[in-house]
Structures are given as C-alpha cells and as structure tokens.
Amino acid sequence: SGNMAIRGGHINVHSGDINVRGGDINVTSDERLKTNIKKIQNSMEIITNIRGVEFNWNKKMKELHSSISTSKKELGVIAQEVEEFIPEMIKTNDNGYKMVNYNKLIPILLEGIKTQQKQIGELKQENKELKENMNNILDRLSILEEDN
C-alpha cells in the first residue's frame, strides 16, 4: 500500500499484467490545459476501417517475451490498420514493433456512437412518416373500396 510517483520517463512492463485493485487510472484531460480543440469529424470512417480481432500471439512474440502465452486467446486491433487512420494512437518500440494506445480510441468510439444515435433518430422519424403515409393510403383505399 502507498503511493508511487514517477515524474517524466516511462514505465515498461515486459510480458505481464498491470492490475489495479480498488483504484483508478486517471489521465489529465482538463480543458484549461488544451488548445486547438476540435470535434472528431470522421469517426464512423475510422471505426468501419479498423478491425476488432481475436488472435493468439505468435512464436516471435514468445521469443521476445517468454512469459507470453501463445495458446491464450487475445482481443485487440491491428496497429498498422489503426496507424492509417489515427497515427496518434501508434508508437513504435525499440525493436521496431508497433504498439497501440487503446485509450485514444475512446473519443472516436464516443463520436461514432453519437453519429449512429443521430442516424437512428432520423430513421425513426422517417419510419414514423412512412407509416403515417401508409395509413393514409390504406384509409383512402378503404374508402374507395366502400364506394364501389
């Protein structure tokens, strides 16, 4: 128990888990510390072009990190696909392998959800109008049939 503070630098964990029990991981995000704030515009394009995949680590990964399991199913994305659309999410390590900062995917997913919700709302309204038009047509057809 206690606190650990690292000012500057990096923490590297090679082949292992980081577990936080009963705590939070917080990232500075105060608006007062940001400039050039713009809404993400192409979230749906990004989301539709990045595959969510399940995979197993290969033998090369096992050579690099002996504690890695090659039989355990993992979930993630492909760094090269992400880099094409969001290079800010990708870092290349000292061995030349690409790493993904998954936290940076969250705002893209948020904007994508908002875009979809807007589309759903528009489709609901269109569906309502189509149903009303269909009911009006059916009412008119019923009147015509009664007249005959």
PDB file of C-alpha atoms in Angstrom:
ATOM      1  CA  SER A   1       0.000   0.000   0.000  1.00  0.00           C
ATOM      2  CA  GLY A   2       1.130   3.573  -0.528  1.00  0.00           C
ATOM      3  CA  ASN A   3       1.857   5.859  -3.418  1.00  0.00           C
ATOM      4  CA  MET A   4       4.393   5.665  -6.194  1.00  0.00           C
ATOM      5  CA  ALA A   5       5.188   8.753  -8.213  1.00  0.00           C
ATOM      6  CA  ILE A   6       7.184   8.844 -11.418  1.00  0.00           C
ATOM      7  CA  ARG A   7       7.779  12.262 -12.888  1.00  0.00           C
ATOM      8  CA  GLY A   8       8.713  12.068 -16.527  1.00  0.00           C
ATOM      9  CA  GLY A   9      10.104   8.944 -18.096  1.00  0.00           C
ATOM     10  CA  HIS A  10       8.348   5.711 -18.839  1.00  0.00           C
ATOM     11  CA  ILE A  11       7.235   2.555 -17.109  1.00  0.00           C
ATOM     12  CA  ASN A  12       7.881  -0.507 -19.218  1.00  0.00           C
ATOM     13  CA  VAL A  13       6.198  -3.793 -18.380  1.00  0.00           C
ATOM     14  CA  HIS A  14       7.547  -6.601 -20.496  1.00  0.00           C
ATOM     15  CA  SER A  15       5.122  -9.505 -20.793  1.00  0.00           C
ATOM     16  CA  GLY A  16       2.941  -9.182 -17.781  1.00  0.00           C
ATOM     17  CA  ASP A  17      -0.244  -7.712 -16.476  1.00  0.00           C
ATOM     18  CA  ILE A  18      -0.819  -4.464 -14.651  1.00  0.00           C
ATOM     19  CA  ASN A  19      -3.575  -4.932 -12.090  1.00  0.00           C
ATOM     20  CA  VAL A  20      -5.161  -2.060 -10.216  1.00  0.00           C
ATOM     21  CA  ARG A  21      -7.194  -3.253  -7.266  1.00  0.00           C
ATOM     22  CA  GLY A  22      -9.584  -0.804  -5.689  1.00  0.00           C
ATOM     23  CA  GLY A  23      -8.211   2.202  -7.511  1.00  0.00           C
ATOM     24  CA  ASP A  24      -8.432   4.218 -10.695  1.00  0.00           C
ATOM     25  CA  ILE A  25      -6.213   5.087 -13.610  1.00  0.00           C
ATOM     26  CA  ASN A  26      -6.655   8.782 -14.344  1.00  0.00           C
ATOM     27  CA  VAL A  27      -5.324  10.748 -17.279  1.00  0.00           C
ATOM     28  CA  THR A  28      -5.123  14.549 -17.275  1.00  0.00           C
ATOM     29  CA  SER A  29      -7.846  15.940 -19.535  1.00  0.00           C
ATOM     30  CA  ASP A  30      -8.597  19.432 -18.205  1.00  0.00           C
ATOM     31  CA  GLU A  31      -9.910  21.804 -20.884  1.00  0.00           C
ATOM     32  CA  ARG A  32      -7.781  24.597 -19.381  1.00  0.00           C
ATOM     33  CA  LEU A  33      -4.673  22.700 -20.480  1.00  0.00           C
ATOM     34  CA  LYS A  34      -5.749  22.170 -24.111  1.00  0.00           C
ATOM     35  CA  THR A  35      -5.683  24.263 -27.280  1.00  0.00           C
ATOM     36  CA  ASN A  36      -6.949  23.678 -30.827  1.00  0.00           C
ATOM     37  CA  ILE A  37      -9.925  21.657 -29.548  1.00  0.00           C
ATOM     38  CA  LYS A  38     -11.963  20.277 -32.463  1.00  0.00           C
ATOM     39  CA  LYS A  39     -14.677  17.654 -32.675  1.00  0.00           C
ATOM     40  CA  ILE A  40     -13.591  14.416 -34.349  1.00  0.00           C
ATOM     41  CA  GLN A  41     -15.197  14.548 -37.786  1.00  0.00           C
ATOM     42  CA  ASN A  42     -14.659  11.147 -39.385  1.00  0.00           C
ATOM     43  CA  SER A  43     -15.328   8.768 -36.504  1.00  0.00           C
ATOM     44  CA  MET A  44     -17.554   6.395 -38.482  1.00  0.00           C
ATOM     45  CA  GLU A  45     -14.999   6.063 -41.286  1.00  0.00           C
ATOM     46  CA  ILE A  46     -12.310   5.281 -38.741  1.00  0.00           C
ATOM     47  CA  ILE A  47     -14.471   2.769 -36.878  1.00  0.00           C
ATOM     48  CA  THR A  48     -15.547   0.949 -40.042  1.00  0.00           C
ATOM     49  CA  ASN A  49     -11.972   0.651 -41.304  1.00  0.00           C
ATOM     50  CA  ILE A  50     -10.376  -0.749 -38.159  1.00  0.00           C
ATOM     51  CA  ARG A  51     -10.982  -4.409 -37.409  1.00  0.00           C
ATOM     52  CA  GLY A  52     -11.588  -5.640 -33.917  1.00  0.00           C
ATOM     53  CA  VAL A  53      -9.838  -9.018 -33.912  1.00  0.00           C
ATOM     54  CA  GLU A  54      -9.270 -12.038 -31.749  1.00  0.00           C
ATOM     55  CA  PHE A  55      -5.848 -13.649 -32.078  1.00  0.00           C
ATOM     56  CA  ASN A  56      -3.040 -15.600 -30.475  1.00  0.00           C
ATOM     57  CA  TRP A  57       0.468 -14.293 -30.052  1.00  0.00           C
ATOM     58  CA  ASN A  58       2.912 -15.990 -32.407  1.00  0.00           C
ATOM     59  CA  LYS A  59       6.322 -17.610 -31.781  1.00  0.00           C
ATOM     60  CA  LYS A  60       8.177 -14.349 -32.447  1.00  0.00           C
ATOM     61  CA  MET A  61       6.253 -12.649 -29.622  1.00  0.00           C
ATOM     62  CA  LYS A  62       7.077 -15.623 -27.375  1.00  0.00           C
ATOM     63  CA  GLU A  63      10.781 -15.198 -28.255  1.00  0.00           C
ATOM     64  CA  LEU A  64      10.608 -11.516 -27.335  1.00  0.00           C
ATOM     65  CA  HIS A  65       8.616 -12.078 -24.127  1.00  0.00           C
ATOM     66  CA  SER A  66       8.972 -15.581 -22.731  1.00  0.00           C
ATOM     67  CA  SER A  67       6.047 -15.307 -20.319  1.00  0.00           C
ATOM     68  CA  ILE A  68       3.569 -14.647 -23.175  1.00  0.00           C
ATOM     69  CA  SER A  69       1.135 -17.473 -23.849  1.00  0.00           C
ATOM     70  CA  THR A  70       0.690 -18.468 -27.481  1.00  0.00           C
ATOM     71  CA  SER A  71      -2.416 -20.502 -26.630  1.00  0.00           C
ATOM     72  CA  LYS A  72      -4.388 -17.794 -24.804  1.00  0.00           C
ATOM     73  CA  LYS A  73      -6.956 -16.002 -26.988  1.00  0.00           C
ATOM     74  CA  GLU A  74      -6.424 -12.232 -27.052  1.00  0.00           C
ATOM     75  CA  LEU A  75      -8.582  -9.358 -28.324  1.00  0.00           C
ATOM     76  CA  GLY A  76      -7.384  -6.171 -29.953  1.00  0.00           C
ATOM     77  CA  VAL A  77      -6.820  -4.255 -33.151  1.00  0.00           C
ATOM     78  CA  ILE A  78      -4.086  -4.315 -35.790  1.00  0.00           C
ATOM     79  CA  ALA A  79      -1.656  -1.437 -35.231  1.00  0.00           C
ATOM     80  CA  GLN A  80      -0.950  -0.954 -38.936  1.00  0.00           C
ATOM     81  CA  GLU A  81      -4.673  -0.554 -39.686  1.00  0.00           C
ATOM     82  CA  VAL A  82      -5.082   1.938 -36.854  1.00  0.00           C
ATOM     83  CA  GLU A  83      -1.993   3.886 -37.906  1.00  0.00           C
ATOM     84  CA  GLU A  84      -3.507   4.561 -41.338  1.00  0.00           C
ATOM     85  CA  PHE A  85      -6.394   6.490 -39.742  1.00  0.00           C
ATOM     86  CA  ILE A  86      -5.146   7.531 -36.290  1.00  0.00           C
ATOM     87  CA  PRO A  87      -1.348   7.732 -36.254  1.00  0.00           C
ATOM     88  CA  GLU A  88      -1.550   9.451 -32.849  1.00  0.00           C
ATOM     89  CA  MET A  89      -2.558   6.087 -31.344  1.00  0.00           C
ATOM     90  CA  ILE A  90       0.569   4.261 -32.501  1.00  0.00           C
ATOM     91  CA  LYS A  91       4.075   4.166 -31.130  1.00  0.00           C
ATOM     92  CA  THR A  92       6.960   2.089 -32.459  1.00  0.00           C
ATOM     93  CA  ASN A  93       9.083   0.394 -29.803  1.00  0.00           C
ATOM     94  CA  ASP A  94      12.873  -0.007 -29.808  1.00  0.00           C
ATOM     95  CA  ASN A  95      12.560  -3.312 -31.689  1.00  0.00           C
ATOM     96  CA  GLY A  96      10.519  -1.680 -34.468  1.00  0.00           C
ATOM     97  CA  TYR A  97       7.230  -3.267 -33.431  1.00  0.00           C
ATOM     98  CA  LYS A  98       4.101  -1.124 -33.279  1.00  0.00           C
ATOM     99  CA  MET A  99       2.136  -0.540 -30.062  1.00  0.00           C
ATOM    100  CA  VAL A 100      -1.417   0.811 -29.657  1.00  0.00           C
ATOM    101  CA  ASN A 101      -2.638   3.350 -27.106  1.00  0.00           C
ATOM    102  CA  TYR A 102      -6.162   1.981 -26.721  1.00  0.00           C
ATOM    103  CA  ASN A 103      -7.264   4.925 -24.537  1.00  0.00           C
ATOM    104  CA  LYS A 104      -7.167   7.181 -27.591  1.00  0.00           C
ATOM    105  CA  LEU A 105      -9.805   5.017 -29.254  1.00  0.00           C
ATOM    106  CA  ILE A 106     -12.415   6.016 -26.655  1.00  0.00           C
ATOM    107  CA  PRO A 107     -13.194   9.527 -28.021  1.00  0.00           C
ATOM    108  CA  ILE A 108     -13.528   8.119 -31.531  1.00  0.00           C
ATOM    109  CA  LEU A 109     -15.980   5.497 -30.287  1.00  0.00           C
ATOM    110  CA  LEU A 110     -17.928   8.187 -28.393  1.00  0.00           C
ATOM    111  CA  GLU A 111     -18.315  10.323 -31.501  1.00  0.00           C
ATOM    112  CA  GLY A 112     -19.209   7.238 -33.541  1.00  0.00           C
ATOM    113  CA  ILE A 113     -21.975   6.353 -31.089  1.00  0.00           C
ATOM    114  CA  LYS A 114     -23.324   9.909 -31.288  1.00  0.00           C
ATOM    115  CA  THR A 115     -23.302   9.741 -35.088  1.00  0.00           C
ATOM    116  CA  GLN A 116     -25.178   6.450 -35.022  1.00  0.00           C
ATOM    117  CA  GLN A 117     -27.712   7.774 -32.499  1.00  0.00           C
ATOM    118  CA  LYS A 118     -28.375  10.750 -34.769  1.00  0.00           C
ATOM    119  CA  GLN A 119     -28.850   8.387 -37.724  1.00  0.00           C
ATOM    120  CA  ILE A 120     -31.177   6.182 -35.653  1.00  0.00           C
ATOM    121  CA  GLY A 121     -33.250   9.232 -34.685  1.00  0.00           C
ATOM    122  CA  GLU A 122     -33.519  10.307 -38.325  1.00  0.00           C
ATOM    123  CA  LEU A 123     -34.524   6.789 -39.397  1.00  0.00           C
ATOM    124  CA  LYS A 124     -37.152   6.593 -36.644  1.00  0.00           C
ATOM    125  CA  GLN A 125     -38.649   9.874 -37.821  1.00  0.00           C
ATOM    126  CA  GLU A 126     -38.603   8.716 -41.439  1.00  0.00           C
ATOM    127  CA  ASN A 127     -40.195   5.403 -40.428  1.00  0.00           C
ATOM    128  CA  LYS A 128     -42.919   7.246 -38.500  1.00  0.00           C
ATOM    129  CA  GLU A 129     -43.668   9.429 -41.524  1.00  0.00           C
ATOM    130  CA  LEU A 130     -43.762   6.410 -43.841  1.00  0.00           C
ATOM    131  CA  LYS A 131     -46.166   4.606 -41.504  1.00  0.00           C
ATOM    132  CA  GLU A 132     -48.413   7.681 -41.395  1.00  0.00           C
ATOM    133  CA  ASN A 133     -48.346   7.901 -45.203  1.00  0.00           C
ATOM    134  CA  MET A 134     -49.110   4.177 -45.488  1.00  0.00           C
ATOM    135  CA  ASN A 135     -52.038   4.509 -43.068  1.00  0.00           C
ATOM    136  CA  ASN A 136     -53.395   7.458 -45.061  1.00  0.00           C
ATOM    137  CA  ILE A 137     -53.140   5.442 -48.279  1.00  0.00           C
ATOM    138  CA  LEU A 138     -54.857   2.454 -46.651  1.00  0.00           C
ATOM    139  CA  ASP A 139     -57.640   4.711 -45.336  1.00  0.00           C
ATOM    140  CA  ARG A 140     -58.162   6.204 -48.788  1.00  0.00           C
ATOM    141  CA  LEU A 141     -58.119   2.752 -50.378  1.00  0.00           C
ATOM    142  CA  SER A 142     -60.710   1.534 -47.893  1.00  0.00           C
ATOM    143  CA  ILE A 143     -62.982   4.483 -48.755  1.00  0.00           C
ATOM    144  CA  LEU A 144     -62.587   3.778 -52.466  1.00  0.00           C
ATOM    145  CA  GLU A 145     -63.445   0.117 -51.943  1.00  0.00           C
ATOM    146  CA  GLU A 146     -66.565   1.064 -49.930  1.00  0.00           C
ATOM    147  CA  ASP A 147     -67.708   3.362 -52.740  1.00  0.00           C
ATOM    148  CA  ASN A 148     -67.510   0.542 -55.244  1.00  0.00           C
TER     149      ASN A 148
END
